[in-house]
Amino acid sequence: MPTLIPSPTRITAAGNKPKLIDEYVGRVNSRQADISVAHMRSPGGWLEPGQTPEFREITVVLRGVLRVEHKGGLLDVRAGQAVITEPGEWIRYSTPEEEGAEYMAICLPAFSPDSVHRDS
């Protein structure tokens, strides 16, 4: 039987500026550990700590540019594009342009603070 998700749960974000994270599916909102789906809105100039997550992350950019730094360089992912990061690879997300970015993030298994392994 289908399950209606009536609304997301607002999650606290890491980074140098306030970022909005609304989790629709995941450990907090739907009590699921196998997948998380979140709607993100980050301001221009936002930067989070680097991380080496244990999960695969698929990110679809809806508006603006999301920068993804990795050990081999960086990618600027623009509206209408997506990026996939694999478990165990170091990455750092930021929104370098003034308008910021809006995007959807899907994590397999679900995002958790214990499995993201942020840089100190």
Short mmCIF file of N, CA and C in Angstrom, two decimals:
data_model
loop_
_atom_site.label_atom_id
_atom_site.label_comp_id
_atom_site.label_asym_id
_atom_site.label_seq_id
_atom_site.Cartn_x
_atom_site.Cartn_y
_atom_site.Cartn_z
N MET A 1 0.84 -1.18 0.00
CA MET A 1 0.00 0.00 0.00
C MET A 1 0.89 1.24 0.00
N PRO A 2 0.58 2.25 -0.79
CA PRO A 2 1.37 3.48 -0.81
C PRO A 2 1.36 4.18 0.54
N THR A 3 2.47 4.86 0.83
CA THR A 3 2.60 5.62 2.07
C THR A 3 2.70 7.10 1.74
N LEU A 4 1.79 7.88 2.25
CA LEU A 4 1.82 9.33 2.05
C LEU A 4 2.80 9.95 3.04
N ILE A 5 3.68 10.81 2.55
CA ILE A 5 4.56 11.60 3.40
C ILE A 5 3.91 12.99 3.45
N PRO A 6 3.19 13.32 4.53
CA PRO A 6 2.42 14.56 4.55
C PRO A 6 3.25 15.84 4.55
N SER A 7 4.47 15.75 5.10
CA SER A 7 5.33 16.94 5.11
C SER A 7 6.74 16.50 5.49
N PRO A 8 7.72 17.32 5.16
CA PRO A 8 9.10 17.00 5.54
C PRO A 8 9.40 17.45 6.96
N THR A 9 10.57 17.02 7.44
CA THR A 9 11.10 17.48 8.72
C THR A 9 12.32 18.35 8.43
N ARG A 10 12.38 19.52 9.05
CA ARG A 10 13.53 20.42 8.90
C ARG A 10 14.70 19.86 9.70
N ILE A 11 15.85 19.73 9.04
CA ILE A 11 17.06 19.17 9.64
C ILE A 11 18.09 20.29 9.78
N THR A 12 18.85 20.29 10.85
CA THR A 12 19.92 21.27 11.05
C THR A 12 21.08 20.95 10.10
N ALA A 13 21.59 21.97 9.45
CA ALA A 13 22.65 21.80 8.46
C ALA A 13 24.00 22.22 9.01
N ALA A 14 25.05 21.60 8.46
CA ALA A 14 26.43 22.01 8.78
C ALA A 14 26.85 23.05 7.75
N GLY A 15 27.79 23.89 8.11
CA GLY A 15 28.31 24.86 7.16
C GLY A 15 28.46 26.23 7.77
N ASN A 16 29.02 27.14 6.97
CA ASN A 16 29.33 28.47 7.45
C ASN A 16 28.15 29.43 7.42
N LYS A 17 27.07 29.09 6.70
CA LYS A 17 25.88 29.94 6.61
C LYS A 17 24.65 29.05 6.78
N PRO A 18 23.52 29.63 7.15
CA PRO A 18 22.30 28.84 7.29
C PRO A 18 21.87 28.22 5.95
N LYS A 19 21.57 26.93 5.98
CA LYS A 19 21.10 26.18 4.82
C LYS A 19 19.84 25.45 5.25
N LEU A 20 18.84 25.40 4.38
CA LEU A 20 17.60 24.70 4.69
C LEU A 20 17.66 23.28 4.16
N ILE A 21 17.38 22.31 5.02
CA ILE A 21 17.28 20.91 4.63
C ILE A 21 15.92 20.41 5.08
N ASP A 22 15.11 19.97 4.13
CA ASP A 22 13.82 19.37 4.44
C ASP A 22 13.87 17.91 4.03
N GLU A 23 13.90 17.02 5.03
CA GLU A 23 13.94 15.59 4.75
C GLU A 23 12.53 15.05 4.56
N TYR A 24 12.29 14.46 3.41
CA TYR A 24 11.01 13.81 3.13
C TYR A 24 11.04 12.34 3.54
N VAL A 25 12.12 11.66 3.15
CA VAL A 25 12.29 10.25 3.46
C VAL A 25 13.65 10.08 4.09
N GLY A 26 13.72 9.32 5.16
CA GLY A 26 15.01 9.08 5.81
C GLY A 26 14.85 8.70 7.26
N ARG A 27 15.95 8.74 7.96
CA ARG A 27 16.00 8.29 9.35
C ARG A 27 15.11 9.12 10.28
N VAL A 28 14.98 10.41 9.99
CA VAL A 28 14.22 11.30 10.89
C VAL A 28 12.73 11.32 10.53
N ASN A 29 12.40 11.63 9.29
CA ASN A 29 11.00 11.87 8.92
C ASN A 29 10.17 10.61 8.72
N SER A 30 10.75 9.59 8.10
CA SER A 30 9.97 8.38 7.81
C SER A 30 10.54 7.12 8.48
N ARG A 31 11.60 7.31 9.30
CA ARG A 31 12.23 6.21 10.03
C ARG A 31 12.76 5.12 9.10
N GLN A 32 13.32 5.52 7.97
CA GLN A 32 13.89 4.57 7.02
C GLN A 32 15.40 4.72 7.00
N ALA A 33 16.09 3.60 7.07
CA ALA A 33 17.55 3.61 7.08
C ALA A 33 18.15 3.28 5.72
N ASP A 34 17.33 2.79 4.78
CA ASP A 34 17.87 2.35 3.49
C ASP A 34 18.00 3.46 2.46
N ILE A 35 17.28 4.57 2.64
CA ILE A 35 17.32 5.67 1.67
C ILE A 35 16.90 6.96 2.37
N SER A 36 17.46 8.08 1.90
CA SER A 36 16.96 9.39 2.33
C SER A 36 16.80 10.27 1.11
N VAL A 37 15.77 11.11 1.16
CA VAL A 37 15.47 12.07 0.10
C VAL A 37 15.23 13.41 0.77
N ALA A 38 16.05 14.40 0.41
CA ALA A 38 15.93 15.71 1.06
C ALA A 38 15.99 16.83 0.03
N HIS A 39 15.26 17.90 0.32
CA HIS A 39 15.23 19.12 -0.49
C HIS A 39 16.14 20.13 0.21
N MET A 40 17.14 20.60 -0.51
CA MET A 40 18.13 21.51 0.06
C MET A 40 18.04 22.89 -0.60
N ARG A 41 18.24 23.93 0.22
CA ARG A 41 18.33 25.30 -0.28
C ARG A 41 19.47 25.98 0.47
N SER A 42 20.53 26.29 -0.28
CA SER A 42 21.70 26.90 0.38
C SER A 42 21.98 28.26 -0.24
N PRO A 43 22.39 29.22 0.59
CA PRO A 43 22.65 30.58 0.11
C PRO A 43 23.99 30.68 -0.62
N GLY A 44 24.15 31.75 -1.37
CA GLY A 44 25.43 32.02 -2.01
C GLY A 44 26.53 32.14 -0.98
N GLY A 45 27.68 31.55 -1.27
CA GLY A 45 28.81 31.60 -0.35
C GLY A 45 28.79 30.53 0.72
N TRP A 46 27.79 29.64 0.69
CA TRP A 46 27.72 28.56 1.68
C TRP A 46 28.81 27.53 1.40
N LEU A 47 29.42 27.02 2.46
CA LEU A 47 30.47 26.01 2.37
C LEU A 47 30.34 25.09 3.57
N GLU A 48 30.35 23.77 3.32
CA GLU A 48 30.30 22.83 4.44
C GLU A 48 31.66 22.17 4.58
N PRO A 49 31.91 21.54 5.72
CA PRO A 49 33.18 20.82 5.89
C PRO A 49 33.27 19.67 4.88
N GLY A 50 34.49 19.29 4.54
CA GLY A 50 34.69 18.11 3.71
C GLY A 50 34.18 16.88 4.44
N GLN A 51 33.91 15.83 3.69
CA GLN A 51 33.38 14.62 4.29
C GLN A 51 33.78 13.40 3.47
N THR A 52 33.77 12.24 4.13
CA THR A 52 34.02 10.96 3.46
C THR A 52 32.88 10.03 3.87
N PRO A 53 31.71 10.17 3.23
CA PRO A 53 30.54 9.43 3.68
C PRO A 53 30.58 7.94 3.34
N GLU A 54 29.80 7.18 4.10
CA GLU A 54 29.66 5.75 3.87
C GLU A 54 28.52 5.45 2.90
N PHE A 55 27.83 6.48 2.40
CA PHE A 55 26.67 6.29 1.53
C PHE A 55 26.93 6.86 0.14
N ARG A 56 26.20 6.35 -0.83
CA ARG A 56 26.18 6.90 -2.19
C ARG A 56 25.20 8.06 -2.18
N GLU A 57 25.56 9.16 -2.84
CA GLU A 57 24.67 10.33 -2.87
C GLU A 57 24.43 10.73 -4.32
N ILE A 58 23.17 10.88 -4.65
CA ILE A 58 22.75 11.34 -5.97
C ILE A 58 22.12 12.70 -5.75
N THR A 59 22.65 13.72 -6.41
CA THR A 59 22.17 15.08 -6.21
C THR A 59 21.71 15.66 -7.54
N VAL A 60 20.48 16.17 -7.56
CA VAL A 60 19.89 16.79 -8.75
C VAL A 60 19.73 18.27 -8.45
N VAL A 61 20.40 19.12 -9.23
CA VAL A 61 20.34 20.56 -9.00
C VAL A 61 19.13 21.14 -9.75
N LEU A 62 18.27 21.83 -8.98
CA LEU A 62 17.06 22.43 -9.53
C LEU A 62 17.25 23.89 -9.92
N ARG A 63 18.11 24.58 -9.16
CA ARG A 63 18.36 26.01 -9.41
C ARG A 63 19.76 26.34 -8.93
N GLY A 64 20.45 27.20 -9.67
CA GLY A 64 21.77 27.66 -9.27
C GLY A 64 22.88 26.67 -9.61
N VAL A 65 23.98 26.77 -8.84
CA VAL A 65 25.16 25.92 -9.06
C VAL A 65 25.61 25.33 -7.73
N LEU A 66 25.81 24.03 -7.70
CA LEU A 66 26.37 23.34 -6.55
C LEU A 66 27.78 22.92 -6.93
N ARG A 67 28.76 23.35 -6.16
CA ARG A 67 30.16 22.96 -6.40
C ARG A 67 30.47 21.71 -5.58
N VAL A 68 31.09 20.74 -6.24
CA VAL A 68 31.49 19.50 -5.58
C VAL A 68 32.99 19.35 -5.73
N GLU A 69 33.70 19.59 -4.63
CA GLU A 69 35.15 19.38 -4.63
C GLU A 69 35.42 17.92 -4.32
N HIS A 70 36.45 17.36 -4.96
CA HIS A 70 36.85 15.98 -4.71
C HIS A 70 38.36 15.92 -4.84
N LYS A 71 38.96 14.79 -4.51
CA LYS A 71 40.43 14.70 -4.52
C LYS A 71 41.04 14.99 -5.88
N GLY A 72 40.29 14.77 -6.95
CA GLY A 72 40.81 15.00 -8.30
C GLY A 72 40.51 16.37 -8.87
N GLY A 73 39.82 17.24 -8.12
CA GLY A 73 39.49 18.57 -8.63
C GLY A 73 38.13 19.03 -8.15
N LEU A 74 37.35 19.61 -9.06
CA LEU A 74 36.02 20.07 -8.68
C LEU A 74 35.09 20.02 -9.87
N LEU A 75 33.80 19.92 -9.55
CA LEU A 75 32.74 19.94 -10.55
C LEU A 75 31.76 21.04 -10.17
N ASP A 76 31.32 21.82 -11.13
CA ASP A 76 30.22 22.74 -10.92
C ASP A 76 28.99 22.11 -11.56
N VAL A 77 28.02 21.76 -10.73
CA VAL A 77 26.81 21.08 -11.18
C VAL A 77 25.72 22.13 -11.26
N ARG A 78 25.20 22.34 -12.46
CA ARG A 78 24.24 23.41 -12.73
C ARG A 78 22.81 22.90 -12.77
N ALA A 79 21.86 23.83 -12.70
CA ALA A 79 20.45 23.48 -12.77
C ALA A 79 20.20 22.58 -13.98
N GLY A 80 19.47 21.49 -13.75
CA GLY A 80 19.19 20.53 -14.81
C GLY A 80 20.23 19.42 -14.91
N GLN A 81 21.26 19.48 -14.07
CA GLN A 81 22.30 18.44 -14.06
C GLN A 81 22.25 17.69 -12.73
N ALA A 82 22.94 16.56 -12.70
CA ALA A 82 23.02 15.75 -11.49
C ALA A 82 24.46 15.27 -11.31
N VAL A 83 24.77 14.85 -10.09
CA VAL A 83 26.08 14.29 -9.78
C VAL A 83 25.88 13.11 -8.84
N ILE A 84 26.72 12.10 -8.99
CA ILE A 84 26.69 10.94 -8.12
C ILE A 84 28.04 10.85 -7.43
N THR A 85 28.04 10.75 -6.11
CA THR A 85 29.27 10.53 -5.36
C THR A 85 29.17 9.16 -4.71
N GLU A 86 30.30 8.48 -4.64
CA GLU A 86 30.33 7.10 -4.15
C GLU A 86 30.81 7.04 -2.70
N PRO A 87 30.41 5.99 -1.98
CA PRO A 87 30.86 5.83 -0.60
C PRO A 87 32.39 5.78 -0.52
N GLY A 88 32.94 6.41 0.51
CA GLY A 88 34.38 6.35 0.76
C GLY A 88 35.20 7.38 0.01
N GLU A 89 34.58 8.20 -0.86
CA GLU A 89 35.37 9.23 -1.53
C GLU A 89 35.17 10.57 -0.81
N TRP A 90 36.29 11.31 -0.67
CA TRP A 90 36.24 12.62 -0.01
C TRP A 90 35.57 13.62 -0.94
N ILE A 91 34.63 14.40 -0.39
CA ILE A 91 33.94 15.45 -1.14
C ILE A 91 33.66 16.63 -0.22
N ARG A 92 33.45 17.79 -0.84
CA ARG A 92 32.99 18.97 -0.10
C ARG A 92 32.06 19.75 -1.01
N TYR A 93 30.88 20.07 -0.48
CA TYR A 93 29.88 20.80 -1.24
C TYR A 93 29.93 22.28 -0.87
N SER A 94 29.62 23.13 -1.86
CA SER A 94 29.49 24.57 -1.62
C SER A 94 28.60 25.17 -2.70
N THR A 95 28.15 26.39 -2.44
CA THR A 95 27.38 27.14 -3.44
C THR A 95 28.09 28.47 -3.66
N PRO A 96 28.98 28.50 -4.66
CA PRO A 96 29.86 29.65 -4.84
C PRO A 96 29.20 30.89 -5.46
N GLU A 97 28.10 30.72 -6.15
CA GLU A 97 27.49 31.87 -6.82
C GLU A 97 26.50 32.58 -5.91
N GLU A 98 26.32 33.87 -6.16
CA GLU A 98 25.51 34.74 -5.30
C GLU A 98 24.09 34.22 -5.08
N GLU A 99 23.48 33.63 -6.10
CA GLU A 99 22.09 33.18 -5.98
C GLU A 99 21.93 31.91 -5.14
N GLY A 100 23.02 31.25 -4.80
CA GLY A 100 22.93 30.01 -4.04
C GLY A 100 22.46 28.87 -4.92
N ALA A 101 21.86 27.86 -4.32
CA ALA A 101 21.40 26.69 -5.08
C ALA A 101 20.24 26.01 -4.36
N GLU A 102 19.44 25.33 -5.16
CA GLU A 102 18.36 24.49 -4.67
C GLU A 102 18.55 23.13 -5.32
N TYR A 103 18.46 22.07 -4.52
CA TYR A 103 18.72 20.75 -5.07
C TYR A 103 18.06 19.67 -4.22
N MET A 104 17.94 18.49 -4.81
CA MET A 104 17.43 17.31 -4.12
C MET A 104 18.59 16.34 -3.95
N ALA A 105 18.70 15.75 -2.76
CA ALA A 105 19.75 14.79 -2.47
C ALA A 105 19.13 13.47 -2.05
N ILE A 106 19.58 12.40 -2.69
CA ILE A 106 19.14 11.05 -2.38
C ILE A 106 20.36 10.28 -1.89
N CYS A 107 20.29 9.71 -0.70
CA CYS A 107 21.42 8.97 -0.12
C CYS A 107 21.02 7.51 0.09
N LEU A 108 21.94 6.62 -0.30
CA LEU A 108 21.74 5.18 -0.19
C LEU A 108 22.94 4.55 0.52
N PRO A 109 22.85 4.00 1.72
CA PRO A 109 21.70 4.07 2.61
C PRO A 109 21.47 5.51 3.08
N ALA A 110 20.48 5.68 3.92
CA ALA A 110 20.07 7.02 4.35
C ALA A 110 21.22 7.78 5.04
N PHE A 111 21.20 9.10 4.84
CA PHE A 111 22.15 9.98 5.52
C PHE A 111 22.04 9.78 7.03
N SER A 112 23.17 9.84 7.69
CA SER A 112 23.18 9.91 9.16
C SER A 112 24.44 10.65 9.59
N PRO A 113 24.36 11.39 10.69
CA PRO A 113 25.55 12.10 11.19
C PRO A 113 26.70 11.15 11.50
N ASP A 114 26.39 9.92 11.86
CA ASP A 114 27.44 8.95 12.18
C ASP A 114 28.13 8.36 10.95
N SER A 115 27.50 8.46 9.78
CA SER A 115 28.08 7.84 8.58
C SER A 115 28.61 8.86 7.57
N VAL A 116 28.53 10.16 7.89
CA VAL A 116 29.01 11.17 6.95
C VAL A 116 30.51 11.44 7.10
N HIS A 117 31.05 11.28 8.29
CA HIS A 117 32.49 11.44 8.58
C HIS A 117 33.03 12.79 8.06
N ARG A 118 32.54 13.86 8.68
CA ARG A 118 33.00 15.21 8.32
C ARG A 118 34.41 15.46 8.81
N ASP A 119 35.15 16.27 8.06
CA ASP A 119 36.50 16.69 8.47
C ASP A 119 36.41 17.45 9.78
N SER A 120 37.44 17.34 10.60
CA SER A 120 37.45 18.07 11.87
C SER A 120 37.91 19.49 11.68
#
